[in-house]
CSV table of C-alpha atoms and ligand atoms in Angstrom, one decimal:
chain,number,residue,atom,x,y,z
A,574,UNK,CA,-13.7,33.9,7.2
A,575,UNK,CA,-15.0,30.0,8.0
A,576,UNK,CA,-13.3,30.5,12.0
A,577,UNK,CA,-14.5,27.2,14.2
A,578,UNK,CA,-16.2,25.8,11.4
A,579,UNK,CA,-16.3,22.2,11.6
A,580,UNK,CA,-17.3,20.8,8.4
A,581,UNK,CA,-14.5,19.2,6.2
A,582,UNK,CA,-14.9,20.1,2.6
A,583,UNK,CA,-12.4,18.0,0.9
A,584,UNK,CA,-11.8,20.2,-2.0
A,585,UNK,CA,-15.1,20.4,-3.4
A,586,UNK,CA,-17.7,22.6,-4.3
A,587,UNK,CA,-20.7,22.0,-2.7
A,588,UNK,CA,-22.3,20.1,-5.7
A,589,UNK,CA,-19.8,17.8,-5.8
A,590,UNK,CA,-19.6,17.5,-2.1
A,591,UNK,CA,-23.2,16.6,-1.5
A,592,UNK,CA,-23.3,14.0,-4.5
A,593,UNK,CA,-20.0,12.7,-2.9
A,594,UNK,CA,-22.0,12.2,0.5
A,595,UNK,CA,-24.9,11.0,-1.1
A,596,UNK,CA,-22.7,8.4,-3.5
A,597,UNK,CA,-21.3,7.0,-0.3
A,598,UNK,CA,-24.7,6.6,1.6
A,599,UNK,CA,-25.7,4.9,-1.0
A,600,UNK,CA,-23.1,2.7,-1.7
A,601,UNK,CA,-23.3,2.2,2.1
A,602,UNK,CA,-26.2,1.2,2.7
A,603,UNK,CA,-26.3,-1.5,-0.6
A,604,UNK,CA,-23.1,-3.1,0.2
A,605,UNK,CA,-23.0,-2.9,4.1
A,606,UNK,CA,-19.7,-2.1,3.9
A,607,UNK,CA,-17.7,0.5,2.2
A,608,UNK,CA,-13.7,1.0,2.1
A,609,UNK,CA,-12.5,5.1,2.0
A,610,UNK,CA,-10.4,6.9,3.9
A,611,UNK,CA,-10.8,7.6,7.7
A,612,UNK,CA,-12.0,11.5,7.1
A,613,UNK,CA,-14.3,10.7,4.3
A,614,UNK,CA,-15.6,8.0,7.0
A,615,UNK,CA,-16.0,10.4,9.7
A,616,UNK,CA,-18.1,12.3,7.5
A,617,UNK,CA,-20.2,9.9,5.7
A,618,UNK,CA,-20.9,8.5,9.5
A,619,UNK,CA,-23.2,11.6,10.3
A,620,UNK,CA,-25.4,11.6,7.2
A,621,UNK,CA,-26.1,7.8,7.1
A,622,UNK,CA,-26.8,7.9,10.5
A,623,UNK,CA,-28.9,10.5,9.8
A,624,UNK,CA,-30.9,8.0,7.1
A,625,UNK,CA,-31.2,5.7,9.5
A,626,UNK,CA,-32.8,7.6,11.7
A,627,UNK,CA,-35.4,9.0,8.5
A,628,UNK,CA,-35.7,5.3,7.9
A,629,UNK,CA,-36.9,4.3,11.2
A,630,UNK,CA,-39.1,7.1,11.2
A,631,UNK,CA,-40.5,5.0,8.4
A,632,UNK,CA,-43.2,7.7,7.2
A,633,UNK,CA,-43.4,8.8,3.7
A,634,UNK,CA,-42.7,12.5,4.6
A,635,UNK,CA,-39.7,10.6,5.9
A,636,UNK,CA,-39.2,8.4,2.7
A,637,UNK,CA,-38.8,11.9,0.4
A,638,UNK,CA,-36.7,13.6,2.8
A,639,UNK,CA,-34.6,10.4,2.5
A,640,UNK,CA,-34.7,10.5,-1.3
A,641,UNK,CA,-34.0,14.0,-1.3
A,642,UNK,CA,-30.6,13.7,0.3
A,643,UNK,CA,-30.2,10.1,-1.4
A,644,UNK,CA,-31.5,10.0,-4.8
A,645,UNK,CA,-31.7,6.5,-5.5
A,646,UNK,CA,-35.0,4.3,-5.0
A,647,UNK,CA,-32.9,1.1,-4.9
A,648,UNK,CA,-31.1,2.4,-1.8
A,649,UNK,CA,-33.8,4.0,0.1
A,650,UNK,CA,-36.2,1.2,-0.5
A,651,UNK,CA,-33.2,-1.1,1.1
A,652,UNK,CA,-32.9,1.3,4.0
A,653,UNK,CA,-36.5,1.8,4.7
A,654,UNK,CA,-37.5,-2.1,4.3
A,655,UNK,CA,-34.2,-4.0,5.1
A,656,UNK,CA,-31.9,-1.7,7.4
A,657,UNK,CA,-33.5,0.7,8.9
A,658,UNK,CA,-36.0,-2.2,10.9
A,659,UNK,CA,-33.0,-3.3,12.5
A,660,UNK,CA,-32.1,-1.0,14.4
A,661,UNK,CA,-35.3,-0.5,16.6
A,662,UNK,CA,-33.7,-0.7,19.9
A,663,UNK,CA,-30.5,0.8,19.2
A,664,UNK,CA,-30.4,4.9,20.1
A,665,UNK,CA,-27.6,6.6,17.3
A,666,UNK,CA,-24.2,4.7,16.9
A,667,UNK,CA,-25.9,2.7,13.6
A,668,UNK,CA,-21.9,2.6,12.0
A,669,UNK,CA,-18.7,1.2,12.8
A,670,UNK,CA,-15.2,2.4,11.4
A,671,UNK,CA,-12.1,0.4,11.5
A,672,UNK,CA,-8.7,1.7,11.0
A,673,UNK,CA,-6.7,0.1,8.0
A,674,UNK,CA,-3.4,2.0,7.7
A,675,UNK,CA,-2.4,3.7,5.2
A,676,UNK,CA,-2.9,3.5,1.2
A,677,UNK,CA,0.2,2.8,-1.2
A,678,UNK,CA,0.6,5.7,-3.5
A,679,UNK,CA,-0.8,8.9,-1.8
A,680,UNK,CA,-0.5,7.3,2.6
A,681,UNK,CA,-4.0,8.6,3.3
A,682,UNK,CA,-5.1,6.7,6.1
A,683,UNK,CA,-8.0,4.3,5.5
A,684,UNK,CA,-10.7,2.9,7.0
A,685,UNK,CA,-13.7,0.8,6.8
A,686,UNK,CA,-17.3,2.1,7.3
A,687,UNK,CA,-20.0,-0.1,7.5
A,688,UNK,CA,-23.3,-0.4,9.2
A,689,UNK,CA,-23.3,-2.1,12.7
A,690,UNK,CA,-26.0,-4.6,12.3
A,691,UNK,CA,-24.9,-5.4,8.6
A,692,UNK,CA,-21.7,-6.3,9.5
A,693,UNK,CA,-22.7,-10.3,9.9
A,694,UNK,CA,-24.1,-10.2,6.7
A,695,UNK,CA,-20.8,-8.5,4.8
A,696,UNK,CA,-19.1,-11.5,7.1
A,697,UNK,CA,-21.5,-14.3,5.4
A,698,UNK,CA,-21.2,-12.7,1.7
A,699,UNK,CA,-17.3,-12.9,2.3
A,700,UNK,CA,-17.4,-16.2,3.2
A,701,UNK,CA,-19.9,-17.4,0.2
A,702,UNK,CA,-17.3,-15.5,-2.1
A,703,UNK,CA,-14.4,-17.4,-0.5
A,704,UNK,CA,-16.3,-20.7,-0.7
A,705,UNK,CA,-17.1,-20.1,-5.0
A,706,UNK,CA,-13.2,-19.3,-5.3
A,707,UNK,CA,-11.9,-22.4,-2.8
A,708,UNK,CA,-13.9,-25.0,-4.9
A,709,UNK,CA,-12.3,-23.6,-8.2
A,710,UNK,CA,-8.9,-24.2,-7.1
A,711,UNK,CA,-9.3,-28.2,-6.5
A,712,UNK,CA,-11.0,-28.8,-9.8
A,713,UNK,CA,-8.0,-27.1,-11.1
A,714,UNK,CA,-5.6,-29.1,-9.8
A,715,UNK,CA,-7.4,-32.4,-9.6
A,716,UNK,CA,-6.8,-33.7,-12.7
A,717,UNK,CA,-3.2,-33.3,-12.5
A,718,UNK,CA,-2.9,-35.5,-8.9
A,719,UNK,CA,-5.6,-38.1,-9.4
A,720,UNK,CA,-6.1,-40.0,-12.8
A,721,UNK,CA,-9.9,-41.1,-11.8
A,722,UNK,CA,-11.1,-38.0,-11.5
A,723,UNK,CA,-9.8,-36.8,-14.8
A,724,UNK,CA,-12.8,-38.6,-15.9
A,725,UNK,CA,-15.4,-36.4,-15.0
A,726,UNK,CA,-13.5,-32.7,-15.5
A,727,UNK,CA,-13.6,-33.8,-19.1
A,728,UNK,CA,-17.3,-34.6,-19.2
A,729,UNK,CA,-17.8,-31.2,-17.7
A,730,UNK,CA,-15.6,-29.0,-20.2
A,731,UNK,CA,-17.4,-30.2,-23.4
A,732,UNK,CA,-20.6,-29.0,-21.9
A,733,UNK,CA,-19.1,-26.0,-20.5
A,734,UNK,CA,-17.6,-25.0,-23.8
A,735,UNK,CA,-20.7,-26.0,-25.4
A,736,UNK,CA,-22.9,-23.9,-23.3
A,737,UNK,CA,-20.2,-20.8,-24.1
A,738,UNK,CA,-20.6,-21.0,-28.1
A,739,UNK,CA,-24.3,-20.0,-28.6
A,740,UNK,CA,-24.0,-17.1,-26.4
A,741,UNK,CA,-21.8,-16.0,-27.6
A,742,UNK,CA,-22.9,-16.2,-31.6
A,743,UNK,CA,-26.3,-14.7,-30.7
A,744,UNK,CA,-25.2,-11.1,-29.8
A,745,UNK,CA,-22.7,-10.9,-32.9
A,746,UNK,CA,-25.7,-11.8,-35.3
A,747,UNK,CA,-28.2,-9.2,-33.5
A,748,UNK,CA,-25.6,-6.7,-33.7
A,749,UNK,CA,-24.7,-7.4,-37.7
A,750,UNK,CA,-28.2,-7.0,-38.4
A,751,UNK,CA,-28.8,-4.0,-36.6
A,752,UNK,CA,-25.8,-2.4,-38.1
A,753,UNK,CA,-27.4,-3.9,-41.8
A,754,UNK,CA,-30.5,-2.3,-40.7
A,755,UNK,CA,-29.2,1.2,-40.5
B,493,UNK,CA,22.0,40.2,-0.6
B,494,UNK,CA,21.1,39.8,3.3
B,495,UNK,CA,23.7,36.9,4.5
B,496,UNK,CA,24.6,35.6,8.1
B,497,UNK,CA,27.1,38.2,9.5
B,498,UNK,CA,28.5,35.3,11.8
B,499,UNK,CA,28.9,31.8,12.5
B,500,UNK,CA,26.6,30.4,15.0
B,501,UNK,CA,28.1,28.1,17.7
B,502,UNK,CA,27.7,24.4,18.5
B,503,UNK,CA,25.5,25.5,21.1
B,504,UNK,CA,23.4,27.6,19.1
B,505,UNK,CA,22.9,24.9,16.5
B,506,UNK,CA,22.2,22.3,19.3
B,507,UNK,CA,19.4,25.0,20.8
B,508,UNK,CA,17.8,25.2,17.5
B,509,UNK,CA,17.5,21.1,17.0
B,510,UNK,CA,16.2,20.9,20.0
B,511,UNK,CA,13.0,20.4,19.0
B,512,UNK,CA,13.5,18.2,15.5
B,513,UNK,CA,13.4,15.2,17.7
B,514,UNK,CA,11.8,12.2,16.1
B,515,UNK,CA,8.8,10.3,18.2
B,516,UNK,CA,9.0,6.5,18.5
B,517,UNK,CA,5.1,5.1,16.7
B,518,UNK,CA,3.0,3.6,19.0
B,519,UNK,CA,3.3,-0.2,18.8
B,520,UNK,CA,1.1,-3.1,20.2
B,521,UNK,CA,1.2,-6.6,20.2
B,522,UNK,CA,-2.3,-8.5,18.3
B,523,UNK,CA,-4.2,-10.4,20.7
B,524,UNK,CA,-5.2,-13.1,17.8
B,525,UNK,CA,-1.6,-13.5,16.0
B,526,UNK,CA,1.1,-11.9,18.3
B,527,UNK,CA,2.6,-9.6,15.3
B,528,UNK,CA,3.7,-6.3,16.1
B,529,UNK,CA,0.3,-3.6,15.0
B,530,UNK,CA,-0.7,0.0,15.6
B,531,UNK,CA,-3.4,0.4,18.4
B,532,UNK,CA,-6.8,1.2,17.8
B,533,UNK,CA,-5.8,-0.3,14.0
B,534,UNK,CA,-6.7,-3.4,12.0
B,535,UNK,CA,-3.9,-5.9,12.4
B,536,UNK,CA,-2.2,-6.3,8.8
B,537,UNK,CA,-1.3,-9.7,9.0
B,538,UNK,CA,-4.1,-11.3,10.0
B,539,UNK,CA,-7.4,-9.2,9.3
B,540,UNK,CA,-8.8,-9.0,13.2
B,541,UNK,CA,-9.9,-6.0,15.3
B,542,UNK,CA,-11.0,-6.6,18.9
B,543,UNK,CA,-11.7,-10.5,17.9
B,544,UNK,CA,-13.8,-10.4,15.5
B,545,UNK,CA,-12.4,-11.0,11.7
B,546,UNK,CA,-12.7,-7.9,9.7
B,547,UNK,CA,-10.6,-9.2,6.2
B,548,UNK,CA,-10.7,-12.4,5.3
B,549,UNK,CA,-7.2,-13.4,4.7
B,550,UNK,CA,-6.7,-16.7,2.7
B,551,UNK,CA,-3.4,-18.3,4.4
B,552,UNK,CA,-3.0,-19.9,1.3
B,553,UNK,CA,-2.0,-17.2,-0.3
C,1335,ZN,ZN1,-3.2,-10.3,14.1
């Protein structure tokens, strides 16, 4: 009997639930920011929380309780050195969730996680990925409405086309002579 | 076979769907944009929660 057990399981074993957890802590603490859905959020919320707080700790009995639960030197290296510093004066309450709606296909509600004091950098990395696409567009359409700046676009393409070829070439000779070698 | 010995009356029916009654959603109205959203909720059209942009949305688009 599992009576006035709170922990949600989501249909996995516990292998596959702890990687799960892990995966998203992870993934969490690397992009800021993660999308899931708002139970999977509710969950995830208590273990990171509870790497933040072993990343504050900062010791290195800390550090391999951390990568015990984590499992990835990339992550806990970015939560012990990057994240984790931030959040000296704050007491618990390291994540935010924010409702979506629901997801087309299967309406499981969604949500996003992310961290509380990472949330202005996910803003600036949104807005650097907006400003590479927006300057795409005009070069696009520029030669199409003004004639003198035709000029230039075609300067560029050669080179860009040029600059294409040999990488492309290198890789198919390295792979015919490994595959002559064997 | 077990089958109903009797039709039940209109009240009987009306006692029994007494309780299939649907609930209107929760509505409210975004601060930022005006449209219609679900409290507590992201607003769909135009990617703000309690002022602060969550989803960039390219009006563009
Ligand atoms: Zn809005």
């Amino acid at each position: 009997m599992r009576h006035n057990r709170d922990e949600k399981r989501f249909d996995r074993r516990p292998g596959h639930l702890k990687s799960m957890l892990s995966n998203m802590t992870n993934d969490l603490v690397i992009s800021g920011r993660i999308k899931t859905t708002i139970p999977k959020a509710k969950v995830l919320r208590r273990f990171a929380e509870r790497m933040i707080t072993l990343g504050k700790d900062g010791t290195l009995a800390a550090r391999r309780r951390a990568m015990a639960f984590m499992r990835s030197k990339e992550a806990v290296t970015k939560l012990f050195v990057e994240v984790a510093p931030q959040y000296k004066e704050r007491n618990g309450g390291y994540t935010r969730i924010l409702k979506l709606g629901v997801r087309p296909g299967d309406n499981a509600s969604m949500a996003f996680i992310e961290l509380v004091e990472g949330a202005a950098t996910v803003a600036q990395a949104a807005e650097k990925a907006k400003a590479k696409k927006a300057p795409a567009k005009p070069r696009a359409k520029a030669p199409a409405k003004k004639a003198a700046s035709t000029a230039p676009a075609r300067e560029k393409a050669p080179k860009a086309i040029a600059k294409k070829e040999p990488v492309e070439k290198k890789p198919r000779k390295t792979a015919t002579k490994a595959r002559s070698g064997t | 076979m077990p089958n109903p010995k009797k039709r039940h009356s209109r009240c009987k029916r009306m006692q029994r769907r007494s309780h299939d009654a649907l609930t209107t959603p929760a509505v409210s109205t975004c601060p930022q944009c005006g449209e219609a959203k679900r409290p507590h909720y992201v607003c769909p059209s135009c990617g703000t929660y309690r002022g602060k942009t969550v989803i960039k949305k390219d009006e563009a688009l």
